[in-house]
Short mmCIF file of C-alpha atoms in Angstrom, two decimals:
data_model
loop_
_atom_site.label_atom_id
_atom_site.label_comp_id
_atom_site.label_asym_id
_atom_site.label_seq_id
_atom_site.Cartn_x
_atom_site.Cartn_y
_atom_site.Cartn_z
CA MET N 1 14.24 57.43 -5.74
CA TRP N 2 12.37 58.13 -2.38
CA ILE N 3 8.78 59.80 -1.83
CA THR N 4 8.11 60.95 1.50
CA LEU N 5 4.30 59.82 2.74
CA LEU N 6 2.63 60.10 6.05
CA ARG N 7 3.17 57.75 8.46
CA ALA N 8 1.38 58.73 11.06
CA LYS N 9 -1.24 61.54 12.47
CA LEU N 10 -3.13 63.27 15.63
CA HIS N 11 -6.16 64.50 14.38
CA ARG N 12 -7.09 67.80 16.11
CA ALA N 13 -5.12 67.46 19.40
CA THR N 14 -5.61 70.24 22.60
CA VAL N 15 -3.11 72.60 22.75
CA THR N 16 -2.68 72.10 26.73
CA ASP N 17 0.23 74.92 27.39
CA ALA N 18 2.92 76.66 25.56
CA ASN N 19 6.41 77.30 27.07
CA ILE N 20 8.28 79.78 25.31
CA GLN N 21 11.37 79.56 28.39
CA TYR N 22 11.33 75.45 27.38
CA THR N 23 14.70 74.71 25.30
CA GLY N 24 11.76 73.53 22.06
CA SER N 25 10.10 70.78 20.81
CA ILE N 26 6.31 69.34 21.24
CA SER N 27 5.44 67.61 24.66
CA ILE N 28 3.51 64.88 23.48
CA ASP N 29 1.26 62.32 26.24
CA THR N 30 3.59 59.29 26.23
CA ASN N 31 0.29 57.24 25.75
CA LEU N 32 -0.89 59.19 22.26
CA LEU N 33 2.99 57.95 20.73
CA GLU N 34 2.37 54.29 21.57
CA THR N 35 -1.10 54.85 19.57
CA SER N 36 0.31 56.61 16.71
CA GLY N 37 3.44 55.19 16.62
CA MET N 38 5.05 57.67 16.84
CA MET N 39 8.36 58.03 18.53
CA ALA N 40 10.22 60.35 20.74
CA TYR N 41 12.90 62.63 19.27
CA GLU N 42 10.99 62.15 15.97
CA LYS N 43 10.30 64.88 13.23
CA VAL N 44 7.35 66.20 13.65
CA LEU N 45 5.19 68.50 11.41
CA VAL N 46 2.43 70.28 13.80
CA VAL N 47 -0.34 72.81 11.90
CA ASP N 48 -2.60 75.50 14.62
CA VAL N 49 -5.98 74.39 13.21
CA GLU N 50 -7.28 78.39 14.41
CA ASN N 51 -4.50 79.94 13.14
CA GLY N 52 -2.48 78.24 10.19
CA GLN N 53 0.58 78.08 11.41
CA ARG N 54 2.58 75.18 10.49
CA PHE N 55 6.01 74.29 11.86
CA GLU N 56 8.38 72.27 12.18
CA THR N 57 9.95 70.59 15.79
CA TYR N 58 10.99 66.64 17.29
CA ILE N 59 8.92 64.87 19.92
CA ILE N 60 9.78 64.90 23.46
CA PRO N 61 8.13 62.46 25.65
CA ALA N 62 5.45 63.50 27.98
CA LYS N 63 3.61 62.34 31.04
CA ALA N 64 1.43 58.99 30.36
CA GLY N 65 -2.64 59.55 31.06
CA SER N 66 -1.26 63.39 31.07
CA GLY N 67 -3.68 64.16 27.30
CA ALA N 68 -0.02 66.73 27.16
CA ILE N 69 0.10 68.30 23.79
CA GLN N 70 2.51 71.54 25.18
CA VAL N 71 3.80 73.65 22.24
CA ASN N 72 7.64 74.73 24.05
CA GLY N 73 10.26 77.00 23.00
CA ALA N 74 10.05 79.97 19.87
CA ALA N 75 7.46 77.82 18.15
CA ALA N 76 5.03 78.57 21.52
CA ARG N 77 5.07 81.76 20.42
CA LEU N 78 2.23 80.38 17.31
CA VAL N 79 0.33 78.67 19.45
CA SER N 80 -2.63 79.37 22.08
CA ILE N 81 -4.38 77.17 24.57
CA GLY N 82 -7.12 75.46 23.74
CA ASP N 83 -5.73 75.61 19.92
CA HIS N 84 -6.26 72.81 18.10
CA VAL N 85 -3.06 70.79 16.07
CA ILE N 86 -2.71 68.25 13.44
CA ILE N 87 0.33 66.52 14.67
CA MET N 88 1.68 64.68 11.54
CA ALA N 89 5.16 62.56 11.09
CA PHE N 90 6.32 61.35 7.84
CA ALA N 91 8.46 58.23 6.48
CA GLY N 92 10.31 58.17 3.58
CA VAL N 93 9.72 54.99 0.75
CA GLU N 94 11.31 53.86 -2.04
CA LEU N 95 9.26 53.34 -4.90
CA PRO N 96 7.17 51.98 -6.09
CA ALA N 97 5.49 53.38 -2.59
CA PRO N 98 3.21 49.81 -1.11
CA SER N 99 -0.02 50.21 -2.98
CA ASP N 100 -1.12 49.14 0.92
CA TRP N 101 -0.21 51.98 2.41
CA LYS N 102 -2.00 53.45 4.95
CA PRO N 103 -1.05 56.17 7.55
CA ARG N 104 -2.30 54.92 11.31
CA VAL N 105 -4.79 58.66 11.99
CA VAL N 106 -5.76 58.42 15.74
CA LEU N 107 -8.56 60.96 16.16
CA LEU N 108 -8.88 62.88 19.46
CA ASP N 109 -11.20 64.10 21.62
CA ALA N 110 -11.03 67.72 23.69
CA ALA N 111 -8.92 66.27 26.33
CA ASN N 112 -7.09 64.96 23.62
CA HIS N 113 -7.88 60.88 24.48
CA PRO N 114 -8.52 59.11 21.70
CA THR N 115 -11.85 58.41 19.94
CA GLY N 116 -10.59 55.92 17.17
CA LEU N 117 -8.62 55.70 14.14
CA ALA N 118 -9.32 56.62 10.56
CA ALA N 119 -8.17 55.97 7.00
CA GLU N 120 -6.36 58.70 5.82
CA ASP N 121 -8.62 59.14 2.72
CA PRO N 122 -8.32 62.49 0.55
CA GLY N 123 -11.88 63.18 0.43
CA GLU N 124 -13.13 61.84 4.15
CA ASP N 125 -12.80 65.60 5.94
#
């Protein structure tokens, strides 16, 4: 049996742009992809902290160092520039899951610069 576990998370990224005319996806600064371990074309779940909207899409890389978090296509209607989003990537893991499984959680400031890493803990916020 397989289960799906959180693998990586960008916590409280700030939406820098929303482009309804783009063909779809979420553009993420390449440096943030490297720091989080996420990769181009990976499926992600995005949650908007301000309005509660949730949607799935895939990642396309944005210019390194740009701080870009750009929501594209139809999903651009679900966010506003300046909203905070949580971007999560998952992995299928065969049971029994490793007892030491820990997702890579990257904490971000208002300019989408990493401020540190956090262990995902259900009691933490």
